[in-house]
Coordinates of C-alpha atoms in Angstrom, one line a residue:
M614 CA 0.1 0.0 -0.1
T615 CA 1.1 3.6 -0.6
E616 CA 2.2 5.9 2.4
R617 CA -0.3 8.3 3.3
P618 CA 0.5 11.7 5.1
D619 CA -0.2 11.7 8.9
S620 CA -2.6 14.3 8.8
D621 CA -4.7 12.2 6.5
L622 CA -4.5 9.2 8.3
H623 CA -6.5 8.4 11.7
T624 CA -5.9 5.0 13.5
V625 CA -9.1 3.5 14.7
F626 CA -9.5 0.0 15.9
L627 CA -13.1 -1.3 15.7
P628 CA -14.3 -4.8 15.2
A629 CA -16.5 -5.8 12.4
L630 CA -18.2 -8.6 10.8
C631 CA -18.2 -8.6 6.9
W632 CA -19.8 -10.6 4.1
S633 CA -20.3 -10.7 0.4
R634 CA -22.0 -12.7 -2.1
R635 CA -18.5 -14.4 -2.6
Q636 CA -17.7 -15.1 0.8
P637 CA -19.7 -16.0 3.9
D638 CA -19.1 -14.2 7.2
F639 CA -15.5 -13.0 8.2
Y640 CA -14.1 -11.1 10.9
A641 CA -12.1 -7.9 10.5
V642 CA -11.0 -5.2 12.5
T643 CA -10.8 -1.4 11.3
Q644 CA -7.1 0.0 11.3
D645 CA -7.4 3.3 10.0
L646 CA -9.6 6.1 8.4
S647 CA -8.2 8.2 5.6
R648 CA -9.4 10.2 2.4
A649 CA -8.7 6.8 0.6
G650 CA -11.4 4.9 2.7
I651 CA -11.4 2.8 5.7
T652 CA -8.6 0.0 6.0
F653 CA -9.5 -3.1 7.5
R654 CA -7.2 -6.1 8.7
S655 CA -8.5 -9.4 8.3
A656 CA -7.3 -13.1 7.6
A657 CA -9.9 -13.3 4.9
E658 CA -9.1 -11.5 1.5
P659 CA -11.6 -9.9 -0.3
A660 CA -11.2 -8.9 -4.1
V661 CA -10.8 -5.3 -5.4
E662 CA -14.0 -4.1 -6.4
E663 CA -16.0 -6.8 -4.4
Q664 CA -19.0 -5.2 -2.6
L665 CA -19.2 -5.9 1.1
T666 CA -21.6 -5.5 3.8
C667 CA -19.8 -4.7 6.9
S668 CA -21.3 -4.5 10.6
I669 CA -19.0 -2.2 12.4
R670 CA -19.1 -1.8 16.1
Y671 CA -20.4 1.6 17.1
I672 CA -21.1 2.4 13.5
G673 CA -23.6 0.1 12.3
Q674 CA -24.2 -1.9 8.8
V675 CA -22.5 -0.4 5.8
E676 CA -22.4 -1.1 2.1
A677 CA -18.7 -0.7 0.9
R678 CA -16.7 -1.5 -2.1
V679 CA -13.1 -2.8 -2.0
V680 CA -10.8 -0.6 -3.6
R681 CA -7.2 -1.9 -2.7
T682 CA -5.8 -5.1 -1.0
D683 CA -2.5 -5.8 0.4
D684 CA -1.3 -8.5 2.8
K685 CA -4.0 -9.0 5.4
L686 CA -5.3 -5.5 4.6
F687 CA -8.1 -4.1 2.5
V688 CA -9.4 -0.7 1.8
V689 CA -13.2 0.0 1.2
R690 CA -15.0 3.0 0.1
L691 CA -18.5 3.4 1.3
M692 CA -21.6 3.1 -1.0
A693 CA -23.4 5.5 1.0
S694 CA -25.0 9.1 0.7
R695 CA -22.6 12.2 1.6
Q696 CA -24.5 12.8 4.6
R697 CA -24.3 9.2 5.9
A698 CA -20.8 9.0 4.8
A699 CA -19.7 12.2 6.8
E700 CA -21.8 10.9 9.7
I701 CA -19.8 7.6 9.7
A702 CA -16.5 9.8 9.3
R703 CA -17.3 11.9 12.3
T704 CA -17.9 9.0 14.6
M705 CA -14.8 7.2 13.6
L706 CA -12.6 10.3 14.0
A707 CA -14.2 10.8 17.5
L708 CA -13.5 7.2 18.4
A709 CA -10.0 7.6 17.0
R710 CA -9.3 10.5 19.3
E711 CA -10.7 8.6 22.3
Q712 CA -8.7 5.4 21.4
G713 CA -5.5 7.7 21.0
R714 CA -6.0 9.1 24.5
T715 CA -6.5 5.9 26.3
F716 CA -5.5 2.8 24.4
E717 CA -2.6 3.3 21.9
A718 CA -0.4 5.2 24.3
G719 CA 0.4 2.0 26.1
R720 CA 0.6 -0.5 23.0
V721 CA 4.1 -2.0 22.9
H722 CA 3.5 -5.4 21.0
P723 CA 1.8 -5.8 17.4
R724 CA -1.5 -7.7 17.4
I725 CA -2.4 -10.6 15.5
N726 CA -5.8 -11.9 14.2
P727 CA -5.8 -15.4 15.7
T728 CA -7.3 -18.2 13.7
R729 CA -8.8 -19.8 16.7
K730 CA -11.2 -17.3 17.9
D731 CA -13.3 -19.4 20.5
V732 CA -12.0 -19.2 23.9
L733 CA -13.2 -19.9 27.5
V734 CA -12.8 -16.9 30.1
T735 CA -12.6 -18.2 33.7
L736 CA -13.6 -15.9 36.4
G737 CA -12.0 -15.7 40.1
D738 CA -15.3 -17.4 41.5
G739 CA -14.9 -20.3 39.1
S740 CA -17.7 -19.4 36.8
V741 CA -16.7 -19.9 33.0
L742 CA -18.0 -17.9 30.2
P743 CA -17.6 -18.2 26.3
G744 CA -15.6 -15.6 24.7
R745 CA -14.5 -14.8 21.0
L746 CA -10.9 -13.3 20.6
I747 CA -10.6 -10.1 18.4
N748 CA -6.9 -9.7 18.6
V749 CA -3.9 -11.1 20.7
S750 CA -0.4 -9.6 21.3
A751 CA 2.4 -10.7 23.6
S752 CA 1.0 -8.6 26.3
G753 CA -2.8 -9.0 26.2
A754 CA -6.0 -9.8 24.1
A755 CA -9.0 -8.2 23.0
L756 CA -12.4 -10.3 23.4
A757 CA -16.0 -10.2 22.6
L758 CA -18.1 -11.3 25.4
D759 CA -21.8 -11.4 26.3
H760 CA -21.1 -10.6 29.8
T761 CA -20.4 -7.3 31.3
L762 CA -16.9 -7.3 33.3
T763 CA -15.3 -4.4 35.0
R764 CA -11.8 -3.1 34.9
G765 CA -9.4 -4.7 37.5
T766 CA -11.3 -8.1 37.2
S767 CA -8.8 -11.1 37.4
I768 CA -9.6 -13.6 34.8
T769 CA -8.1 -16.6 32.9
I770 CA -8.3 -16.6 29.1
G771 CA -8.1 -20.3 28.2
G772 CA -4.9 -21.2 30.3
T773 CA -3.4 -17.5 30.6
A774 CA -3.9 -15.4 33.6
A775 CA -5.0 -11.8 32.7
E776 CA -6.7 -8.7 34.1
V777 CA -9.3 -6.7 32.5
V778 CA -7.8 -3.2 31.4
R779 CA -10.3 -1.7 29.3
V780 CA -13.9 -2.4 28.9
F781 CA -16.0 -1.5 25.6
R782 CA -19.3 -2.4 24.4
D783 CA -19.6 -6.2 24.0
G784 CA -16.0 -6.7 25.1
I785 CA -12.9 -6.1 27.0
G786 CA -9.2 -5.6 26.5
A787 CA -6.8 -8.0 29.2
A788 CA -3.3 -7.5 30.0
F789 CA -1.7 -10.8 30.6
A790 CA -0.3 -11.5 34.1
N791 CA 2.9 -12.6 32.5
P792 CA 3.7 -11.3 28.9
L793 CA 4.1 -13.9 26.4
D794 CA 7.3 -14.4 24.5
P795 CA 6.6 -12.5 21.4
A796 CA 7.9 -15.4 19.1
Q797 CA 5.1 -17.4 20.4
V798 CA 2.5 -15.1 19.2
H799 CA 1.1 -16.0 15.9
A800 CA -2.0 -16.6 14.0
G801 CA -2.3 -20.3 15.4
I802 CA -2.1 -19.3 19.0
R803 CA -4.0 -21.2 21.8
L804 CA -4.0 -19.4 25.0

């Protein structure tokens, strides 16, 4: 992909579920917003010109056309009215500013999109919740959960001890009690 000026690039991470006539549901995460469109990171590889429907957390369902692809990245342009596109851009910019203040400042390890997403989350009282991994790094993980947890809650993700450090709608960000060896963090990782 070509480099874009920093002033035109706004980093924002939002989980999404996308699909098309050619592909069944697949998970993706927004990576940035720019004049070129919305960049997603995903293990799925949609084709250029493919029309997608994406349900993006905090944004809702949007129709888009793939305009560029690269290794595990794809860029879409919205197929929406100017008013709706401007509304989406404003929302994503606000979320980018919020994430930039509270989330990105402490990130030190790259995140990966694991192929094995289903995971069990064990709480301190022994209760077990089903979860779905959004991404994993050597220092923590983001999970989609149907249960609300609070910051500071001690949990075990699979067999890995962690603490909830971020809470967002329908999910959490957790820091591992003992960071993993970065060399062990790959798409096939099992926690």
